[in-house]
Every structure is written in C-alpha cells, then in structure tokens.
Amino acid sequence: MTEEDFKKTLWDTANALRGSVSAAEYKYPVLGLVFLKYVSDMFDAQAEVIRSRLADPKSDIYMDDEAIRAEAEQEFVTDRSFYDADNVFWVPKEAHYSHLLKGAAAAGKDLPNQLNAAMRAIEKENASLNGVLYRQFDQLELAPGTLASLMAKVAELKFDPGKHGSRDIFGEVYEYFLGEFARAEGAQAGEFYTPKSVVNLLVELLAPFRGKIYDPCCGSGGMFVQSAQFKEAHARKLGKKGDLPIYGQEMMAATRRLAKMNLAVHGLGDSDLGETYGSTFNNDQHPKLRADYILANPPFNISNWGGDKLTEDPRWTYGIPPKNNANYAWLQHMLARLSTHGRAGIVLANGSMTTNTSGEGQIRKMMIAADVVECMVALPGQLFSNTQIPVCLWFLTKDKKAGVNGAIDRTGQTLFIDARKMGSLQLSRTMIGFSDEEIHRIAQTYHRWRGTEFVDDGEHEDEPGFCKSADYAEIEKHGFVLTPGRYVGAAEVEDDDEAFEEKMQQLTGQLSELFAKGNALEDEVRRQLGRVGYEV
C-alpha cells in the first residue's frame, strides 16, 4: 500500500463507527487510537536508539564488553531520562499499544476501560498531555468486536523515525483525518478545521519567524503547526534561528484537546492555550498579550457572541461592533492584541469587505483612516467543507513604515490581490485547494510590495486583474469598500494580430474537418438506409 492507500483504508475502517456514533463524536476515539499507536512506536524506536548507542564506539555511552552491554541495555531502555532527553513520550508497559492489542479480543466488554486506563497512565507520565487524551471509550455504544477490529486496522500503521520524520508522518495522518472528519461533519467542520491550503496561504504571507504568535480561535491548532514548519524551513534557508512562543484560545473543550494533542506530537507541547476553554470575547485568556503575529479563521457572521454585554469594552477602538454579527468584533479584538509592529492575517466572509449595516461601514472607514489595513486578498468559493461562500483574507498592522515589517514604506497604502480565479478541485468534487505555485505567487506579490526578507527576487508592479496598490484617496473614492476587484480592474488582453490570425486559421481548419466528417457520416447513413429499402 502507498501511504495514501493506507490512509484511505484506515479512514474507511474508522468510518464503520458511523451509525452508532456521529461523525462529530467518532473523530475523538479514532484520533486517540492513532495517537496511542504513534507514541508506542516512538517509544519502541527510542529503545532501539539506546541499544545502538551502547554498541557504537563513537557514542558517549559505548560499552565494548558484550556481557556488560547486555546488562546495561536492560537498565538503560527502562530509564526514562534517555527518553526525556530526546523529547520522546514515556509509555508505561500496560499502556503500550501492542500490549493492549494482544489482549483486545479476550478483553471483550472490558476493552474500553483498559483503553481509558492506558490514556490516563500516559497522561500521568507526560505533563504536556495532562487532560488532553480521549478517555471516554466506555461511553461508545459499539457492536461487540468493533473496537478491537479498529485497533487491529490502526496497528497496520507504522511510525518509523528511521524511514521518515515521525512527527511529519503523524502530522500528515492527523491532518488527513481532520480533513476527512471536517467533510463528514459538514456544517460543524468550521469549529475545528481550516483547510490546509488556506492555512498555508496565511502563513506564507504573514511569514511568522521570530516573536509571539496568537490565534484567538485556534481550533485543532493547524495555524500553529504550519507556522512552526515555516519557521524551521526559513531558519535553514536564512541561516538564522527563529522563535515563536505560541498563545491561543479555543471555545470548545473537546476541540481544545485536539489542539493540545496536535501541538504535543509536533514538539510544541509548551504552548499556552490559556487555563481553560471559553469565549475569546467574554472569557479572554490572554488580555495582556501583545502578539507579533496573529493568524485566525474565526467563525463567520456569528450572532450569539455576547456583544450586548460588551458595549463598553476597550477593544472597540474604531466603533462598537453590531450585536448580531461578530466580524468586526474579531477584527478589533485582534488589533487590540497586536504589538506595536505586529501583523495579523484573518479569514472572513466576503461581506465584511462591503457591509454598511449596523455601523460596520463606519468601523471599516475608521480602520482605513487609522491606516491599519495592510492587504486584502479575495479568495474563491468552495474552499471550505462547511460553506460554499467565497471568503477573503484581511491583513492588519499598526506599522507600515520602512523597518521591522519591510524595507519599503507603505504608509497610507493598501495592497489588493484578487485570487478568485485561482484554485482547482483537488480535495473532492466540491472542494478546491491552491497549488504550491499559486500560494507562492500570491505570497511573493505581498513580499515584493512590502520589501521583506522573504522576497525571492524582483520589485512590485501592479498587475491588472490581479493586484494593485491603492492609497487612501482611491479607497475613499470607492466608498471605503475593500473588495479587491474594485481596484485591480480587468486583466489586459494581448493585442497580437499574428496570434489572432494563427488561431483563426487553426479554428477554420478544425471546422472544415468537422464539416467533412459530417458529410461522410451523412453519406453513410443514406447508404445504409438504402440497403434496407428506404430512400432518402
């Protein structure tokens, strides 16, 4: 099996849980089992690393005497300090996947309790996993043997750091499952999952590298994981060391656990997701935070956000957001949490760029006048599993001067990018995604415009139909509407007479061939009808 074949098979097996368990619930036990298999495989792999070091003359723990080495092996492979040193989770014997799988069939009805106990044991031994793992296997109403069969299928997945980066392959499987669950859940998907290509686009434009990073509605933590991967990739490219302390908040308790598990296996277990779950508006876990980067995909157009109780909130610098829509509450919350030179990238519904109802137009006008809107990107529809509406990206900053955020002073200017014609049906018959090349093109357009250290080459030029740098006067002329299509105009059509003539000749030739084939087909029909006595 290829990795893609395996993931699909694993998904199909997990999908067998549907019927007795809803899609919104069965992601937790499935991801819990995948995680249990992962930590068990990593534990075993680390034991082999310890044994190989004992036999390696170049190792600091090398022992040349075979008898002494054999004795040392027994001691060292059970010494957790050798696991902690390499950030490998400690797995007690009774919680190891192979131990549980071996007794799964015989355990019968007690298997769910054994799995719960295993998860508790792992949490107890690893502080970063405390309160994170799924421990409600006993609450699943499954047919006899279903859970054991699922464990057997998960057992086929091998996490081997010697063949591939263990965190990378786990992250890939985890990402795949989150995406499949999102599509299965439909309307609820936005509560925990942002499509990977959208996350990649945000990260590539924002380029988080050194400073505090924050997501006030972090879902399953995808923004953080991708940001960390960006940081590591560019640290190697630039020859510099990045640093991204992570801060976040999530409203749903179960989704918060997904995020903490996701962060833990990517080596980001020391992230600060606040003391508890809860509403960012009414129970802000980071009121004193001033972040250098904010990435967020808040729920669109929510009406029950508690705005009626927050009319005096100091976050509303540019105007009180309407009680029936949180879009401008999210924008202002993120501006309030930005540091002096901080930048934010936010996904919102397209209506946020044009609305004038309930004072939103006035808030947008005040934000533009304060010069905090740096870049607007229009995206196509069908990017999300839970909504077909097109969305946009807002990029906000309090510092457009030349310096920290780029070599080019963009005071009083806003960059507009129209990417509505980009993307293709990569994920399913109804969901599209961006290619790496498309993401790179959009990101480089911004980085050239701003003059950042992440530019490949070249200088910014406005491109009709795609991008335009507009000043305050032009935005005012458009009534402070921020739809990129208003500014970029139509793409130029090349006026090439020779190309036109060549194309016309080609089309004329094709048309002549079709006419000839049509005449031949008509003659054949007449001949065949004549054979059976019909005259035409």
Coordinates of C-alpha atoms in Angstrom, one line a residue:
M1 CA 0.0 0.0 0.0
T2 CA 1.1 3.6 -0.6
E3 CA 0.6 6.0 2.3
E4 CA -2.4 7.5 0.5
D5 CA -3.9 4.0 0.1
F6 CA -3.3 3.2 3.7
K7 CA -4.9 6.4 5.0
K8 CA -7.9 5.9 2.9
T9 CA -8.2 2.3 4.1
L10 CA -7.8 3.5 7.7
W11 CA -10.5 6.1 7.1
D12 CA -12.9 3.6 5.6
T13 CA -12.4 1.4 8.7
A14 CA -12.9 4.2 11.0
N15 CA -16.0 5.2 9.1
A16 CA -17.5 1.9 10.2
L17 CA -18.1 3.5 13.5
R18 CA -20.7 5.7 11.9
G19 CA -24.3 4.6 12.6
S20 CA -23.8 4.2 16.3
V21 CA -21.5 7.2 16.7
S22 CA -21.9 10.5 15.0
A23 CA -19.1 12.0 12.9
A24 CA -18.9 14.8 15.4
E25 CA -18.0 12.3 18.1
Y26 CA -16.1 9.4 16.5
K27 CA -13.1 11.6 15.5
Y28 CA -12.1 11.6 19.1
P29 CA -11.7 7.8 19.7
V30 CA -10.2 7.3 16.3
L31 CA -7.6 10.0 16.7
G32 CA -7.0 8.8 20.2
L33 CA -6.1 5.3 18.9
V34 CA -3.9 6.7 16.2
F35 CA -2.1 8.8 18.8
L36 CA -1.6 5.8 21.1
K37 CA -0.1 3.8 18.2
Y38 CA 2.2 6.7 17.4
V39 CA 3.6 7.2 21.0
S40 CA 4.1 3.4 21.3
D41 CA 6.0 3.2 18.1
M42 CA 8.2 6.2 19.1
F43 CA 8.9 4.6 22.5
D44 CA 10.0 1.4 20.8
A45 CA 12.1 3.2 18.3
Q46 CA 13.9 5.1 21.1
A47 CA 14.7 1.9 22.8
E48 CA 16.5 0.8 19.6
V49 CA 18.3 4.1 19.5
I50 CA 19.6 3.5 23.1
R51 CA 20.7 -0.1 22.2
S52 CA 22.6 1.2 19.1
R53 CA 24.3 3.9 21.1
L54 CA 25.6 1.3 23.5
A55 CA 27.1 -0.6 20.6
D56 CA 28.5 2.4 18.8
P57 CA 32.2 3.1 19.6
K58 CA 31.6 6.8 18.7
S59 CA 28.7 7.1 21.3
D60 CA 29.1 8.7 24.7
I61 CA 27.6 5.6 26.3
Y62 CA 29.5 2.9 24.3
M63 CA 30.4 -0.3 26.1
D64 CA 32.7 -2.8 24.4
D65 CA 32.1 -5.7 26.7
E66 CA 29.1 -7.6 25.4
A67 CA 28.1 -9.0 28.8
I68 CA 28.2 -5.6 30.4
R69 CA 26.5 -4.1 27.4
A70 CA 23.7 -6.6 27.6
E71 CA 23.2 -5.9 31.3
A72 CA 23.3 -2.1 30.6
E73 CA 20.6 -2.5 27.9
Q74 CA 18.1 -3.8 30.4
E75 CA 18.7 -0.8 32.6
F76 CA 19.0 1.9 30.1
V77 CA 15.9 1.1 28.0
T78 CA 13.8 1.4 31.1
D79 CA 15.5 4.7 32.2
R80 CA 13.1 7.5 31.3
S81 CA 15.9 10.1 31.3
F82 CA 17.0 8.6 27.9
Y83 CA 13.5 9.3 26.5
D84 CA 13.0 12.7 28.0
A85 CA 16.4 13.8 26.6
D86 CA 15.1 13.2 23.0
N87 CA 11.5 14.5 23.7
V88 CA 10.0 11.0 23.4
F89 CA 6.8 10.4 25.4
W90 CA 7.2 7.8 28.2
V91 CA 4.8 4.9 27.7
P92 CA 4.1 2.5 30.6
K93 CA 4.0 -1.2 29.7
E94 CA 0.3 -1.6 30.5
A95 CA -0.4 1.4 28.2
H96 CA 1.6 0.2 25.2
Y97 CA -0.4 -0.3 22.0
S98 CA 1.0 -3.8 21.4
H99 CA 0.1 -4.9 24.9
L100 CA -3.5 -3.6 24.6
L101 CA -3.9 -5.1 21.1
K102 CA -2.7 -8.5 22.2
G103 CA -5.4 -8.8 24.8
A104 CA -8.1 -6.9 22.8
A105 CA -10.1 -9.9 21.7
A106 CA -10.1 -11.5 25.1
A107 CA -10.9 -8.3 26.9
G108 CA -14.4 -8.2 25.4
K109 CA -16.5 -5.6 27.2
D110 CA -13.6 -4.5 29.4
L111 CA -11.5 -3.2 26.4
P112 CA -12.9 0.3 26.6
N113 CA -12.0 0.5 30.3
Q114 CA -8.5 -0.8 29.5
L115 CA -8.1 1.9 26.9
N116 CA -9.3 4.6 29.2
A117 CA -6.8 3.4 31.9
A118 CA -4.0 3.4 29.3
M119 CA -4.7 7.0 28.3
R120 CA -4.8 8.1 32.0
A121 CA -1.4 6.3 32.6
I122 CA 0.2 8.1 29.6
E123 CA -1.2 11.5 30.8
K124 CA 0.1 10.9 34.3
E125 CA 3.7 10.2 32.9
N126 CA 3.8 13.1 30.5
A127 CA 2.9 16.6 31.8
S128 CA 2.3 18.1 28.4
L129 CA -0.5 15.6 27.7
N130 CA -2.4 16.1 31.0
G131 CA -6.1 16.3 30.3
V132 CA -5.6 16.0 26.6
L133 CA -6.2 12.4 25.6
Y134 CA -9.5 10.8 24.8
R135 CA -10.8 8.8 27.8
Q136 CA -14.4 8.1 27.0
F137 CA -14.1 4.7 25.2
D138 CA -16.6 3.3 27.7
Q139 CA -19.3 5.7 26.5
L140 CA -19.2 4.5 22.9
E141 CA -22.2 2.3 22.0
L142 CA -20.5 -0.1 19.6
A143 CA -21.3 -3.6 18.5
P144 CA -19.1 -6.4 20.1
G145 CA -15.7 -6.6 18.5
T146 CA -15.9 -3.3 16.6
L147 CA -13.3 -1.5 18.8
A148 CA -10.9 -4.5 18.6
S149 CA -11.2 -4.5 14.8
L150 CA -10.5 -0.8 14.6
M151 CA -7.4 -1.3 16.8
A152 CA -6.2 -4.1 14.5
K153 CA -6.5 -1.8 11.5
V154 CA -4.7 1.1 13.3
A155 CA -2.0 -1.4 14.2
E156 CA -1.1 -1.6 10.4
L157 CA 0.2 2.0 10.5
K158 CA 3.9 2.1 11.3
F159 CA 5.6 5.2 12.6
D160 CA 9.3 4.8 12.0
P161 CA 11.6 7.8 12.5
G162 CA 14.3 5.9 10.6
K163 CA 12.3 5.9 7.4
H164 CA 10.5 9.2 7.7
G165 CA 10.2 12.0 10.2
S166 CA 7.9 10.6 12.8
R167 CA 6.3 13.9 13.6
D168 CA 5.9 14.6 9.9
I169 CA 4.1 11.3 9.1
F170 CA 1.9 11.6 12.2
G171 CA 1.1 15.2 11.3
E172 CA 0.2 14.0 7.8
V173 CA -2.1 11.3 9.1
Y174 CA -3.6 13.6 11.7
E175 CA -4.2 16.3 9.1
Y176 CA -5.8 13.8 6.7
F177 CA -8.2 12.6 9.4
L178 CA -9.1 16.1 10.5
G179 CA -9.9 17.0 6.9
E180 CA -12.0 13.8 6.4
F181 CA -13.9 14.4 9.6
A182 CA -14.5 18.0 8.6
R183 CA -16.0 16.9 5.3
A184 CA -18.1 14.2 7.1
E185 CA -19.4 16.7 9.7
G186 CA -20.3 19.4 7.2
A187 CA -21.8 22.4 8.9
Q188 CA -19.8 21.8 12.2
A189 CA -16.5 21.5 10.4
G190 CA -15.5 25.1 10.8
E191 CA -15.4 24.7 14.6
F192 CA -12.1 22.8 14.4
Y193 CA -10.6 22.7 11.0
T194 CA -9.2 25.2 8.4
P195 CA -8.3 23.7 5.0
K196 CA -4.6 23.3 4.7
S197 CA -4.2 25.4 1.6
V198 CA -5.9 28.3 3.3
V199 CA -3.6 27.9 6.3
N200 CA -0.5 27.7 4.1
L201 CA -1.6 30.9 2.2
L202 CA -2.0 32.8 5.5
V203 CA 1.3 31.6 6.8
E204 CA 3.3 32.3 3.6
L205 CA 2.0 35.9 3.6
L206 CA 2.4 36.6 7.3
A207 CA 5.8 34.8 7.4
P208 CA 5.9 34.2 11.2
F209 CA 9.6 33.7 12.2
R210 CA 10.5 35.5 15.4
G211 CA 8.1 36.7 18.0
K212 CA 4.9 35.8 19.8
I213 CA 2.2 34.1 17.7
Y214 CA -1.5 34.1 18.7
D215 CA -4.8 32.5 17.4
P216 CA -7.9 33.5 19.4
C217 CA -10.0 30.7 17.9
C218 CA -7.3 28.1 17.3
G219 CA -9.5 25.0 16.5
S220 CA -7.2 22.0 16.2
G221 CA -4.1 24.1 16.1
G222 CA -3.3 24.0 12.4
M223 CA -2.2 27.6 12.2
F224 CA 0.5 27.0 14.9
V225 CA 1.8 23.7 13.4
Q226 CA 2.2 25.3 9.9
S227 CA 3.8 28.4 11.3
A228 CA 6.3 26.3 13.2
Q229 CA 7.1 24.4 10.0
F230 CA 7.5 27.7 8.1
K231 CA 9.9 28.9 10.9
E232 CA 12.0 25.8 10.7
A233 CA 12.2 25.9 6.8
H234 CA 13.2 29.5 6.7
A235 CA 15.7 29.2 9.6
R236 CA 17.6 26.8 7.4
K237 CA 17.2 29.0 4.3
L238 CA 18.2 32.2 6.0
G239 CA 20.8 30.8 8.3
K240 CA 19.0 32.3 11.3
K241 CA 17.2 30.9 14.3
G242 CA 13.5 31.5 14.6
D243 CA 11.5 31.6 17.8
L244 CA 7.7 31.5 18.0
P245 CA 6.2 31.3 21.5
I246 CA 2.6 30.1 21.0
Y247 CA -0.6 31.6 22.5
G248 CA -4.1 30.5 21.7
Q249 CA -7.7 30.0 22.9
E250 CA -10.5 27.7 21.9
M251 CA -14.2 27.8 22.8
M252 CA -14.9 24.1 22.7
A253 CA -13.4 21.8 25.3
A254 CA -13.1 18.8 23.0
T255 CA -11.6 20.8 20.2
R256 CA -9.1 22.3 22.6
R257 CA -7.9 18.8 23.5
L258 CA -7.4 18.1 19.8
A259 CA -5.2 21.2 19.5
K260 CA -3.1 20.3 22.5
M261 CA -2.6 16.7 21.3
N262 CA -1.7 18.1 17.8
L263 CA 0.8 20.6 19.3
A264 CA 2.3 18.0 21.6
V265 CA 3.2 15.5 18.9
H266 CA 4.8 18.3 16.9
G267 CA 7.1 19.2 19.8
L268 CA 5.0 22.3 20.7
G269 CA 3.6 21.0 23.9
D270 CA 4.7 24.0 25.9
S271 CA 2.3 26.2 24.1
D272 CA 0.0 28.4 26.1
L273 CA -3.7 27.8 25.3
G274 CA -4.9 29.5 28.4
E275 CA -6.1 28.0 31.6
T276 CA -9.3 26.8 30.1
Y277 CA -11.6 26.8 27.1
G278 CA -14.1 29.6 26.6
S279 CA -15.3 32.5 24.5
T280 CA -12.5 34.9 23.5
F281 CA -14.9 37.8 23.8
N282 CA -16.4 37.0 27.2
N283 CA -13.6 35.0 28.8
D284 CA -10.4 36.2 27.2
Q285 CA -7.5 34.0 28.3
H286 CA -4.7 36.5 27.2
P287 CA -5.9 40.0 28.0
K288 CA -2.4 41.4 28.4
L289 CA -0.9 39.7 25.4
R290 CA 0.7 41.8 22.6
A291 CA 1.4 39.4 19.8
D292 CA 3.8 39.9 16.9
Y293 CA 1.7 37.5 14.6
I294 CA -1.9 36.7 14.7
L295 CA -3.4 34.0 12.4
A296 CA -7.1 33.2 12.7
N297 CA -10.1 31.7 11.0
P298 CA -12.9 32.9 13.2
P299 CA -16.5 31.6 12.7
F300 CA -18.2 33.7 10.1
N301 CA -21.1 36.1 10.8
I302 CA -21.9 34.7 14.3
S303 CA -24.8 36.5 16.0
N304 CA -24.7 35.0 19.5
W305 CA -21.3 36.3 20.5
G306 CA -22.4 38.2 23.6
G307 CA -22.0 41.7 22.1
D308 CA -24.9 43.1 24.1
K309 CA -22.8 42.7 27.3
L310 CA -19.6 44.2 25.9
T311 CA -20.7 47.7 24.6
E312 CA -18.1 49.4 26.9
D313 CA -15.2 47.0 26.1
P314 CA -11.9 48.9 25.5
R315 CA -11.1 46.7 22.5
W316 CA -13.6 48.6 20.3
T317 CA -11.2 51.3 19.3
Y318 CA -12.9 52.0 16.0
G319 CA -16.5 51.6 17.0
I320 CA -18.9 49.3 18.8
P321 CA -19.5 46.1 16.7
P322 CA -23.1 45.1 16.0
K323 CA -24.7 42.7 18.4
N324 CA -25.9 40.4 15.6
N325 CA -22.5 39.9 13.8
A326 CA -19.1 39.4 15.3
N327 CA -17.0 40.0 12.2
Y328 CA -15.8 43.5 13.3
A329 CA -15.5 42.4 16.9
W330 CA -12.9 39.8 15.7
L331 CA -11.0 42.4 13.7
Q332 CA -10.9 44.8 16.5
H333 CA -10.0 42.1 19.1
M334 CA -7.0 41.1 17.0
L335 CA -5.9 44.7 16.5
A336 CA -6.1 45.2 20.3
R337 CA -3.8 42.1 20.8
L338 CA -1.2 43.2 18.3
S339 CA 2.2 44.5 19.4
T340 CA 3.5 47.9 18.1
H341 CA 5.0 46.2 15.0
G342 CA 2.6 43.2 14.9
R343 CA 0.7 41.9 11.9
A344 CA -2.5 39.8 11.7
G345 CA -4.0 37.6 9.0
I346 CA -7.7 36.8 9.3
V347 CA -10.1 34.8 7.2
L348 CA -13.6 36.3 7.0
A349 CA -16.7 36.1 4.8
N350 CA -16.6 38.5 1.8
G351 CA -19.5 40.5 3.2
S352 CA -17.0 42.0 5.7
M353 CA -15.4 44.0 2.9
T354 CA -18.6 45.8 1.8
T355 CA -21.2 45.8 4.6
N356 CA -22.5 49.1 5.8
T357 CA -25.2 47.8 8.2
S358 CA -25.3 48.4 11.9
G359 CA -22.3 50.7 11.8
E360 CA -19.9 48.3 10.2
G361 CA -19.2 50.6 7.3
Q362 CA -18.2 53.3 9.7
I363 CA -15.9 51.0 11.7
R364 CA -14.2 50.0 8.4
K365 CA -13.8 53.6 7.4
M366 CA -12.2 54.4 10.8
M367 CA -9.8 51.4 10.4
I368 CA -8.8 52.6 6.9
A369 CA -8.3 56.2 8.2
A370 CA -6.1 54.8 11.0
D371 CA -4.0 53.0 8.3
V372 CA -4.2 49.6 9.9
V373 CA -5.5 47.7 6.8
E374 CA -2.3 46.5 5.1
C375 CA -3.5 44.0 2.5
M376 CA -6.8 42.4 1.2
V377 CA -7.0 39.1 -0.7
A378 CA -10.2 37.9 -2.4
L379 CA -10.4 34.1 -2.5
P380 CA -12.7 31.8 -4.5
G381 CA -15.7 29.9 -3.1
Q382 CA -15.6 26.1 -2.3
L383 CA -12.5 26.3 -0.1
F384 CA -14.3 25.0 3.0
S385 CA -16.2 21.9 3.7
N386 CA -18.9 23.6 5.8
T387 CA -19.6 26.6 3.5
Q388 CA -19.5 27.3 -0.3
I389 CA -19.4 31.0 0.1
P390 CA -16.3 32.8 -1.1
V391 CA -14.0 34.3 1.6
C392 CA -11.3 36.9 1.9
L393 CA -8.2 37.5 3.9
W394 CA -7.6 40.6 5.9
F395 CA -4.1 41.6 6.8
L396 CA -3.8 44.2 9.6
T397 CA -0.8 46.1 11.0
K398 CA -0.1 49.2 13.1
D399 CA 3.3 49.7 11.3
K400 CA 3.6 50.2 7.6
K401 CA 6.8 52.2 7.8
A402 CA 10.1 51.0 6.4
G403 CA 11.9 49.0 9.0
V404 CA 10.7 46.0 11.0
N405 CA 8.0 44.8 8.6
G406 CA 9.7 45.5 5.3
A407 CA 12.2 47.8 3.6
I408 CA 9.5 49.8 1.7
D409 CA 7.4 52.5 3.4
R410 CA 3.8 51.7 2.6
T411 CA 2.2 54.4 4.9
G412 CA -1.2 55.3 3.6
Q413 CA -1.3 52.4 1.1
T414 CA -3.2 49.1 0.9
L415 CA -2.4 46.2 -1.3
F416 CA -5.3 44.5 -3.1
I417 CA -5.0 41.0 -4.5
D418 CA -7.7 39.2 -6.5
A419 CA -7.2 35.4 -6.3
R420 CA -10.8 34.4 -7.1
K421 CA -9.8 32.7 -10.3
M422 CA -7.2 30.5 -8.6
G423 CA -7.5 27.1 -7.1
S424 CA -8.7 23.8 -8.5
L425 CA -10.8 20.8 -7.4
Q426 CA -8.0 18.9 -5.6
L427 CA -9.8 17.7 -2.5
S428 CA -13.2 16.4 -3.7
R429 CA -15.8 17.1 -6.3
T430 CA -16.9 20.1 -4.3
M431 CA -13.8 21.4 -2.5
I432 CA -10.9 23.3 -4.2
G433 CA -7.4 24.0 -3.0
F434 CA -4.5 26.1 -4.0
S435 CA -1.4 24.7 -5.6
D436 CA 2.1 25.5 -4.1
E437 CA 2.8 27.6 -7.2
E438 CA -0.4 29.7 -6.6
I439 CA 0.4 30.2 -3.0
H440 CA 3.9 31.3 -3.8
R441 CA 2.7 33.7 -6.4
I442 CA 0.2 35.4 -4.0
A443 CA 2.8 35.5 -1.1
Q444 CA 5.6 36.9 -3.3
T445 CA 3.3 39.6 -4.5
Y446 CA 2.9 40.8 -0.9
H447 CA 6.6 40.4 0.0
R448 CA 7.7 42.3 -3.1
W449 CA 5.2 45.1 -2.3
R450 CA 6.5 45.3 1.3
G451 CA 10.1 44.6 0.6
T452 CA 10.5 41.8 3.2
E453 CA 13.5 39.4 3.7
F454 CA 11.3 36.6 2.2
V455 CA 11.3 38.0 -1.3
D456 CA 12.8 35.7 -4.0
D457 CA 13.6 38.5 -6.4
G458 CA 12.1 41.4 -8.3
E459 CA 10.2 44.5 -7.4
H460 CA 6.5 45.1 -7.1
E461 CA 4.4 46.1 -10.1
D462 CA 0.6 46.4 -10.2
E463 CA -0.8 43.8 -12.4
P464 CA -4.3 44.5 -14.0
G465 CA -6.8 41.8 -13.0
F466 CA -4.6 40.6 -10.1
C467 CA -3.0 43.1 -7.8
K468 CA -3.0 46.9 -7.2
S469 CA -1.5 49.2 -4.5
A470 CA -4.1 51.8 -3.7
D471 CA -3.9 54.9 -1.5
Y472 CA -6.4 56.4 0.9
A473 CA -7.9 58.8 -1.7
E474 CA -8.7 55.9 -4.1
I475 CA -10.2 53.8 -1.3
E476 CA -12.3 56.8 -0.3
K477 CA -13.5 57.2 -3.9
H478 CA -14.8 53.7 -3.7
G479 CA -16.8 54.4 -0.6
F480 CA -14.3 52.5 1.7
V481 CA -15.3 49.2 0.1
L482 CA -12.3 46.8 0.3
T483 CA -13.2 44.3 -2.5
P484 CA -10.0 43.8 -4.5
G485 CA -12.0 43.5 -7.8
R486 CA -12.9 47.2 -7.4
Y487 CA -9.2 48.2 -7.6
V488 CA -7.3 45.6 -9.7
G489 CA -9.5 46.1 -12.8
A490 CA -9.6 43.7 -15.7
A491 CA -6.7 41.7 -16.9
E492 CA -5.0 43.1 -20.1
V493 CA -5.7 41.2 -23.3
E494 CA -2.7 41.0 -25.6
D495 CA -3.3 42.7 -29.0
D496 CA -1.4 40.3 -31.2
D497 CA -2.7 40.3 -34.8
E498 CA -0.4 37.4 -35.8
A499 CA -1.5 35.3 -32.9
F500 CA -5.1 36.0 -33.8
E501 CA -4.7 35.1 -37.5
E502 CA -2.9 31.9 -36.5
K503 CA -5.7 31.0 -34.1
M504 CA -8.4 31.7 -36.7
Q505 CA -6.6 29.5 -39.3
Q506 CA -6.4 26.7 -36.7
L507 CA -10.1 27.0 -35.9
T508 CA -11.2 27.3 -39.5
G509 CA -9.2 24.2 -40.3
Q510 CA -10.8 22.3 -37.5
L511 CA -14.3 23.4 -38.6
S512 CA -13.6 22.2 -42.2
E513 CA -12.6 18.8 -40.9
L514 CA -15.8 18.6 -38.9
F515 CA -17.9 19.5 -41.9
A516 CA -16.1 16.9 -44.0
K517 CA -16.7 14.2 -41.3
G518 CA -20.4 15.3 -41.1
N519 CA -20.8 14.9 -44.9
A520 CA -19.2 11.5 -44.9
L521 CA -21.4 10.4 -42.0
E522 CA -24.5 11.6 -43.8
D523 CA -23.5 9.7 -47.0
E524 CA -23.0 6.5 -44.9
V525 CA -26.4 6.9 -43.3
R526 CA -28.1 7.3 -46.7
R527 CA -26.2 4.1 -48.0
Q528 CA -27.3 2.0 -45.0
L529 CA -30.9 3.1 -45.3
G530 CA -30.9 2.3 -49.0
R531 CA -29.8 -1.3 -48.2
V532 CA -33.0 -1.9 -46.2
G533 CA -35.3 -0.3 -48.8
Y534 CA -35.6 3.2 -47.6
E535 CA -34.9 6.1 -50.0
V536 CA -33.7 9.4 -48.5

